[in-house]
Tab-separated table of C-alpha atoms in Angstrom:
chain	number	residue	atom	x	y	z
A	1	MET	CA	-12.892	5.705	36.255
A	2	LYS	CA	-10.242	3.248	37.397
A	3	ARG	CA	-6.841	3.052	35.747
A	4	LYS	CA	-6.584	1.374	32.324
A	5	PHE	CA	-3.727	-1.078	31.876
A	6	ASN	CA	-3.891	-0.758	28.052
A	7	GLN	CA	-2.815	-4.336	27.392
A	8	PRO	CA	-1.900	-5.398	23.816
A	9	ILE	CA	-5.152	-7.302	23.302
A	10	THR	CA	-7.339	-4.256	24.055
A	11	GLY	CA	-8.056	-1.044	22.215
A	12	ILE	CA	-7.409	0.196	18.692
A	13	CYS	CA	-4.535	-1.300	16.692
A	14	SER	CA	-2.378	1.711	16.014
A	15	PHE	CA	1.290	0.901	15.392
A	16	ALA	CA	2.680	-0.259	18.762
A	17	LYS	CA	-0.367	1.463	20.310
A	18	TYR	CA	1.224	4.862	19.743
A	19	PRO	CA	-1.167	7.853	19.669
A	20	ILE	CA	-3.150	8.437	16.498
A	21	CYS	CA	-2.901	11.657	14.489
A	22	GLU	CA	-5.815	11.959	12.081
A	23	ASP	CA	-4.834	15.372	10.683
A	24	ILE	CA	-1.253	15.686	9.432
A	25	ASP	CA	-1.613	19.473	9.450
A	26	GLU	CA	-1.691	19.177	13.254
A	27	LEU	CA	1.167	16.674	13.444
A	28	GLU	CA	3.656	17.228	16.280
A	29	ALA	CA	6.034	14.281	16.519
A	30	ASP	CA	9.562	13.032	16.028
A	31	ILE	CA	8.465	10.047	13.934
A	32	ALA	CA	5.216	9.600	11.995
A	33	VAL	CA	4.146	6.079	11.043
A	34	LEU	CA	2.223	5.908	7.766
A	35	GLY	CA	0.603	2.917	6.064
A	36	VAL	CA	0.393	2.553	2.294
A	37	PRO	CA	-1.979	-0.353	1.482
A	38	TYR	CA	-1.130	-0.423	-2.225
A	39	ASP	CA	-0.021	-3.329	-4.424
A	40	MET	CA	-0.896	-2.422	-8.015
A	41	GLY	CA	2.816	-2.558	-8.877
A	42	VAL	CA	3.013	-6.330	-8.368
A	43	GLY	CA	3.213	-8.550	-11.434
A	44	TYR	CA	2.724	-11.953	-9.789
A	45	LEU	CA	1.820	-12.592	-6.099
A	46	SER	CA	-0.256	-9.674	-4.868
A	47	GLY	CA	-1.549	-9.087	-1.344
A	48	CYS	CA	0.949	-6.722	0.284
A	49	ARG	CA	-1.822	-4.117	0.446
A	50	LEU	CA	-2.748	-6.097	3.583
A	51	GLY	CA	0.693	-5.534	5.127
A	52	PRO	CA	0.117	-2.286	7.061
A	53	ARG	CA	-2.985	-3.562	8.862
A	54	ARG	CA	-1.394	-6.846	9.940
A	55	ILE	CA	1.892	-5.206	10.965
A	56	ARG	CA	-0.073	-2.788	13.122
A	57	GLU	CA	-2.009	-5.610	14.742
A	58	VAL	CA	1.020	-7.668	15.706
A	59	SER	CA	2.992	-4.563	16.759
A	60	THR	CA	0.576	-4.011	19.648
A	61	HIS	CA	2.268	-7.011	21.288
A	62	TYR	CA	5.398	-4.897	21.657
A	63	ALA	CA	3.736	-1.680	22.827
A	64	ARG	CA	5.541	0.089	25.658
A	65	GLY	CA	4.311	3.663	25.306
A	66	GLY	CA	6.393	6.480	26.782
A	67	VAL	CA	8.357	4.049	28.935
A	68	GLY	CA	10.207	2.893	25.858
A	69	PHE	CA	12.159	-0.324	25.354
A	70	TYR	CA	14.996	-1.698	27.454
A	71	ASP	CA	17.991	-2.834	25.403
A	72	ILE	CA	19.601	-5.705	27.312
A	73	ASP	CA	22.726	-5.704	25.119
A	74	ASN	CA	23.610	-2.060	25.764
A	75	ASP	CA	21.871	-1.492	29.111
A	76	GLU	CA	19.884	1.493	27.906
A	77	GLN	CA	16.307	2.605	27.375
A	78	LEU	CA	15.214	3.343	23.798
A	79	LEU	CA	12.302	5.370	22.419
A	80	GLU	CA	11.315	6.639	25.854
A	81	ALA	CA	9.582	9.976	26.440
A	82	PRO	CA	9.998	12.783	25.517
A	83	ILE	CA	10.518	11.089	22.118
A	84	LYS	CA	7.129	11.222	20.430
A	85	ILE	CA	5.896	8.724	17.849
A	86	VAL	CA	2.426	8.871	16.313
A	87	ASP	CA	0.481	6.772	13.837
A	88	CYS	CA	-0.944	8.864	10.994
A	89	GLY	CA	-3.068	6.037	9.640
A	90	ASP	CA	-3.054	5.163	5.952
A	91	VAL	CA	-2.588	7.111	2.765
A	92	ASP	CA	-5.870	7.515	0.901
A	93	ILE	CA	-5.725	4.829	-1.789
A	94	LEU	CA	-8.033	4.347	-4.770
A	95	HIS	CA	-7.134	0.975	-6.273
A	96	GLY	CA	-7.288	1.005	-10.038
A	97	ASP	CA	-6.142	4.631	-10.242
A	98	LEU	CA	-2.338	4.655	-10.153
A	99	GLU	CA	-2.008	8.404	-10.653
A	100	TYR	CA	-4.348	9.179	-7.764
A	101	CYS	CA	-2.525	6.730	-5.484
A	102	PHE	CA	0.969	8.007	-6.304
A	103	ASN	CA	-0.087	11.645	-5.909
A	104	SER	CA	-1.701	10.781	-2.585
A	105	ILE	CA	1.402	8.978	-1.303
A	106	GLU	CA	3.634	11.879	-2.307
A	107	GLU	CA	1.338	14.441	-0.686
A	108	TYR	CA	1.110	12.582	2.647
A	109	VAL	CA	4.879	12.032	2.907
A	110	ARG	CA	5.657	15.585	1.832
A	111	ARG	CA	3.343	16.977	4.526
A	112	ILE	CA	4.959	14.791	7.205
A	113	ILE	CA	8.394	16.136	6.273
A	114	GLN	CA	7.075	19.709	6.248
A	115	ARG	CA	5.835	19.174	9.802
A	116	GLY	CA	9.369	18.247	10.874
A	117	ALA	CA	8.700	14.552	11.492
A	118	ILE	CA	10.554	11.532	10.129
A	119	PRO	CA	8.296	9.319	7.954
A	120	ALA	CA	8.266	5.610	8.887
A	121	ILE	CA	6.294	3.977	6.103
A	122	MET	CA	4.695	0.521	5.842
A	123	GLY	CA	3.890	-0.834	2.398
A	124	GLY	CA	2.515	-1.941	0.193
A	125	ASP	CA	4.662	-3.030	-2.728
A	126	HIS	CA	8.024	-1.536	-3.560
A	127	SER	CA	6.701	0.798	-6.230
A	128	ILE	CA	5.515	3.091	-3.399
A	129	THR	CA	9.147	4.144	-2.935
A	130	ILE	CA	8.824	6.097	-6.195
A	131	PRO	CA	6.289	8.687	-4.918
A	132	ILE	CA	8.033	8.643	-1.534
A	133	GLY	CA	11.224	9.541	-3.393
A	134	ARG	CA	9.458	12.442	-5.077
A	135	ALA	CA	8.422	13.760	-1.661
A	136	LEU	CA	12.029	13.566	-0.406
A	137	SER	CA	12.770	16.703	-2.436
A	138	GLU	CA	11.215	18.428	0.582
A	139	VAL	CA	14.346	17.592	2.606
A	140	GLY	CA	16.261	20.106	0.501
A	141	ARG	CA	19.573	18.244	0.577
A	142	LYS	CA	21.324	15.408	-1.238
A	143	ILE	CA	20.231	12.016	0.090
A	144	ASN	CA	21.967	8.628	-0.079
A	145	VAL	CA	19.606	5.673	-0.526
A	146	ILE	CA	20.329	2.311	1.106
A	147	GLN	CA	18.179	-0.595	-0.064
A	148	PHE	CA	17.818	-4.009	1.590
A	149	ASP	CA	16.403	-6.373	-1.015
A	150	ALA	CA	16.802	-9.691	-2.761
A	151	HIS	CA	16.219	-7.827	-6.023
A	152	LEU	CA	17.965	-4.913	-7.691
A	153	ASP	CA	14.730	-3.106	-8.673
A	154	TRP	CA	16.454	-1.318	-11.536
A	155	THR	CA	14.072	-2.343	-14.350
A	156	ASP	CA	13.509	0.584	-16.694
A	157	SER	CA	10.106	-0.589	-17.895
A	158	VAL	CA	7.965	-3.561	-18.780
A	159	GLY	CA	6.345	-2.372	-21.956
A	160	PRO	CA	4.959	1.082	-21.090
A	161	GLN	CA	4.895	0.358	-17.327
A	162	ARG	CA	7.680	2.365	-15.651
A	163	LEU	CA	6.183	2.536	-12.147
A	164	ALA	CA	6.076	-1.113	-11.047
A	165	ASN	CA	7.679	-2.734	-8.004
A	166	GLY	CA	10.720	-3.730	-10.060
A	167	SER	CA	11.620	-0.131	-10.928
A	168	PRO	CA	11.875	2.048	-7.784
A	169	MET	CA	15.671	2.318	-7.611
A	170	ARG	CA	15.907	3.162	-11.320
A	171	ARG	CA	13.297	5.914	-10.849
A	172	LEU	CA	15.053	7.270	-7.737
A	173	SER	CA	18.359	7.401	-9.630
A	174	GLU	CA	16.685	9.866	-12.031
A	175	MET	CA	15.914	12.347	-9.204
A	176	ASP	CA	18.636	14.993	-8.986
A	177	TYR	CA	18.611	15.201	-5.161
A	178	ILE	CA	19.196	11.453	-4.812
A	179	ASP	CA	22.940	11.015	-4.554
A	180	LYS	CA	24.663	7.698	-3.873
A	181	MET	CA	23.056	4.283	-3.581
A	182	CYS	CA	23.814	0.912	-2.056
A	183	GLN	CA	21.833	-2.311	-2.517
A	184	ILE	CA	22.320	-5.054	0.106
A	185	GLY	CA	21.082	-8.658	0.013
A	186	LEU	CA	20.922	-9.243	-3.763
A	187	ARG	CA	20.598	-12.869	-4.804
A	188	GLY	CA	18.772	-15.433	-6.853
A	189	LEU	CA	19.223	-16.518	-10.430
A	190	GLY	CA	17.262	-14.249	-12.711
A	191	SER	CA	16.341	-11.716	-10.028
A	192	SER	CA	17.376	-8.930	-12.414
A	193	ARG	CA	18.688	-8.715	-15.963
A	194	ARG	CA	22.400	-8.365	-16.639
A	195	GLU	CA	21.873	-4.987	-18.337
A	196	ASP	CA	20.091	-3.678	-15.225
A	197	PHE	CA	23.089	-4.603	-13.107
A	198	MET	CA	25.375	-2.885	-15.607
A	199	ASP	CA	23.242	0.273	-15.503
A	200	ALA	CA	23.225	0.306	-11.699
A	201	LYS	CA	27.003	-0.052	-11.640
A	202	ALA	CA	27.348	2.722	-14.228
A	203	TYR	CA	25.292	4.976	-11.952
A	204	GLY	CA	27.789	4.204	-9.193
A	205	SER	CA	25.561	2.112	-6.964
A	206	VAL	CA	27.360	-0.201	-4.534
A	207	LEU	CA	25.967	-3.716	-4.995
A	208	ILE	CA	26.397	-6.219	-2.144
A	209	SER	CA	24.983	-9.696	-2.630
A	210	ALA	CA	23.610	-11.628	0.323
A	211	LYS	CA	26.449	-14.127	-0.057
A	212	GLU	CA	29.038	-11.346	0.095
A	213	ALA	CA	27.291	-9.789	3.101
A	214	HIS	CA	27.580	-13.099	4.954
A	215	GLU	CA	31.249	-13.433	3.996
A	216	ILE	CA	32.441	-9.925	4.929
A	217	GLY	CA	30.220	-9.444	7.980
A	218	VAL	CA	28.444	-6.357	9.262
A	219	GLU	CA	31.567	-4.214	9.519
A	220	GLY	CA	32.599	-5.173	6.013
A	221	VAL	CA	29.197	-4.126	4.673
A	222	LEU	CA	29.292	-0.832	6.564
A	223	ALA	CA	32.750	-0.084	5.160
A	224	LYS	CA	31.323	-0.290	1.625
A	225	ILE	CA	28.282	1.922	2.226
A	226	PRO	CA	28.745	5.370	0.639
A	227	LYS	CA	29.355	8.099	3.200
A	228	GLY	CA	27.008	11.061	3.429
A	229	GLU	CA	25.121	13.328	5.792
A	230	ASP	CA	21.579	12.147	5.001
A	231	TYR	CA	20.234	8.668	4.294
A	232	TYR	CA	16.928	7.146	3.268
A	233	LEU	CA	16.418	3.419	3.965
A	234	SER	CA	14.220	1.236	1.764
A	235	ILE	CA	13.731	-2.169	3.384
A	236	ASP	CA	12.125	-4.806	1.189
A	237	ILE	CA	11.307	-7.616	3.592
A	238	ASP	CA	12.264	-10.208	0.972
A	239	GLY	CA	15.839	-9.132	1.658
A	240	TYR	CA	15.484	-11.389	4.687
A	241	ASP	CA	15.938	-15.108	4.242
A	242	ILE	CA	12.812	-17.077	3.379
A	243	SER	CA	13.131	-18.946	6.697
A	244	ILE	CA	12.247	-15.820	8.699
A	245	ALA	CA	10.178	-13.939	6.109
A	246	PRO	CA	8.106	-16.346	4.004
A	247	GLY	CA	5.139	-13.954	3.757
A	248	VAL	CA	6.345	-11.981	0.772
A	249	GLY	CA	5.538	-11.843	-2.931
A	250	SER	CA	9.007	-13.020	-4.016
A	251	PRO	CA	10.580	-15.126	-1.237
A	252	SER	CA	14.119	-16.337	-1.793
A	253	PRO	CA	16.558	-18.587	0.099
A	254	GLY	CA	20.068	-17.516	0.990
A	255	GLY	CA	19.030	-14.135	2.380
A	256	LEU	CA	19.882	-11.879	5.291
A	257	TYR	CA	19.067	-12.426	8.975
A	258	PHE	CA	17.506	-10.199	11.600
A	259	ASN	CA	20.528	-9.300	13.747
A	260	GLN	CA	22.620	-8.846	10.618
A	261	VAL	CA	20.191	-6.334	9.095
A	262	THR	CA	19.502	-4.458	12.334
A	263	ASP	CA	23.224	-4.162	13.069
A	264	ILE	CA	23.770	-2.688	9.597
A	265	ILE	CA	20.888	-0.255	10.176
A	266	THR	CA	22.466	0.758	13.491
A	267	GLY	CA	25.737	1.441	11.706
A	268	ILE	CA	24.034	3.578	9.069
A	269	CYS	CA	22.284	5.622	11.764
A	270	LYS	CA	25.712	6.278	13.301
A	271	MET	CA	27.021	7.501	9.926
A	272	GLY	CA	24.455	10.238	9.360
A	273	ASN	CA	20.871	11.381	9.675
A	274	VAL	CA	18.235	8.949	8.469
A	275	VAL	CA	15.529	11.228	7.065
A	276	GLY	CA	12.987	8.430	6.629
A	277	PHE	CA	12.474	4.791	5.791
A	278	ASP	CA	10.009	2.379	4.255
A	279	LEU	CA	9.408	-1.301	4.883
A	280	VAL	CA	7.648	-2.923	1.943
A	281	GLU	CA	6.358	-6.144	0.360
A	282	THR	CA	4.932	-7.827	3.482
A	283	ALA	CA	2.172	-10.125	2.210
A	284	PRO	CA	0.757	-11.715	5.378
A	285	GLN	CA	-1.635	-14.175	3.718
A	286	TYR	CA	1.336	-16.291	2.568
A	287	ASP	CA	2.563	-16.803	6.149
A	288	PRO	CA	0.018	-18.380	8.514
A	289	THR	CA	2.643	-18.435	11.294
A	290	ASN	CA	2.705	-14.584	11.390
A	291	THR	CA	6.515	-14.708	11.536
A	292	THR	CA	6.911	-12.210	8.702
A	293	VAL	CA	4.729	-9.477	10.198
A	294	ARG	CA	6.556	-9.843	13.529
A	295	VAL	CA	9.921	-9.471	11.808
A	296	ALA	CA	8.505	-6.411	10.016
A	297	ALA	CA	7.239	-4.783	13.219
A	298	MET	CA	10.500	-5.410	15.095
A	299	THR	CA	12.579	-4.123	12.178
A	300	MET	CA	10.557	-0.908	12.194
A	301	LEU	CA	10.877	-0.441	15.966
A	302	HIS	CA	14.627	-1.061	15.848
A	303	THR	CA	15.061	1.401	12.996
A	304	MET	CA	13.067	4.073	14.834
A	305	ALA	CA	15.106	3.497	17.988
A	306	MET	CA	18.430	3.835	16.193
A	307	ILE	CA	17.310	6.904	14.241
A	308	MET	CA	16.438	8.689	17.477
A	309	LYS	CA	19.470	7.424	19.377
A	310	TYR	CA	21.935	8.767	16.828
A	311	LYS	CA	19.939	11.709	15.449
A	312	LYS	CA	22.363	14.553	14.799
């Protein structure tokens, strides 16, 4: 058989056309991509269950395989072999059964960590960070959480619902192995209640609004991020400005920009080990231009590259 060129338009849409691992018990990789097509935590505009599939599809455009990616700004090759990235497919989801879904998410992420790989997770709404957080106990060390988001996500409950997409940071703060927190990109009138902000501050979380981030610059933001050995990144794509990420459930003007966010992520990776990350709330049906899913795919690739470049 003659050589296959494996162009983006051909083949199966794994993330960036990386190899597929169908059995996590046989996982051998540095980074494991995992989709979580779940959006039962959304109270208004649903649809981010479609995020993982569309991010995968557009990510094939950027596939480079073992050759990796050339960084023109730093004259270096990133994510080249022998670094190994695989796509583990999607968590088994049963919509309508929250308990089953959360247990499934936790189990998949926990098994990835047990296999020594770094989980790179595509949501799905932001409530998925709650079962991911439960699985982070597998790391066995204190973890700092850095959140990029227009919203604080510190709601205690809405009636009896304590596991919605407005509550993940509150739930993580209740886990004894989660240490310090920092929220970057906060904005918008009414995005969270005053008492939620007060509770987050009482916990010790560092709150950086989008306006402040623009004023103090990347280095100013990095100077405020709590220092630690291990970090988990939770990237809500609505942290980006609506002009580059309109395909979200809660778009908001006045947000962050691509180079700004990726430079901050680079700085965090220099500070310590990033033990995993999620990118959530991509709702592709609200963006016919496909800009949002491209921003999502490139954010994930950049984060993977920086994790591996600075891995301690």
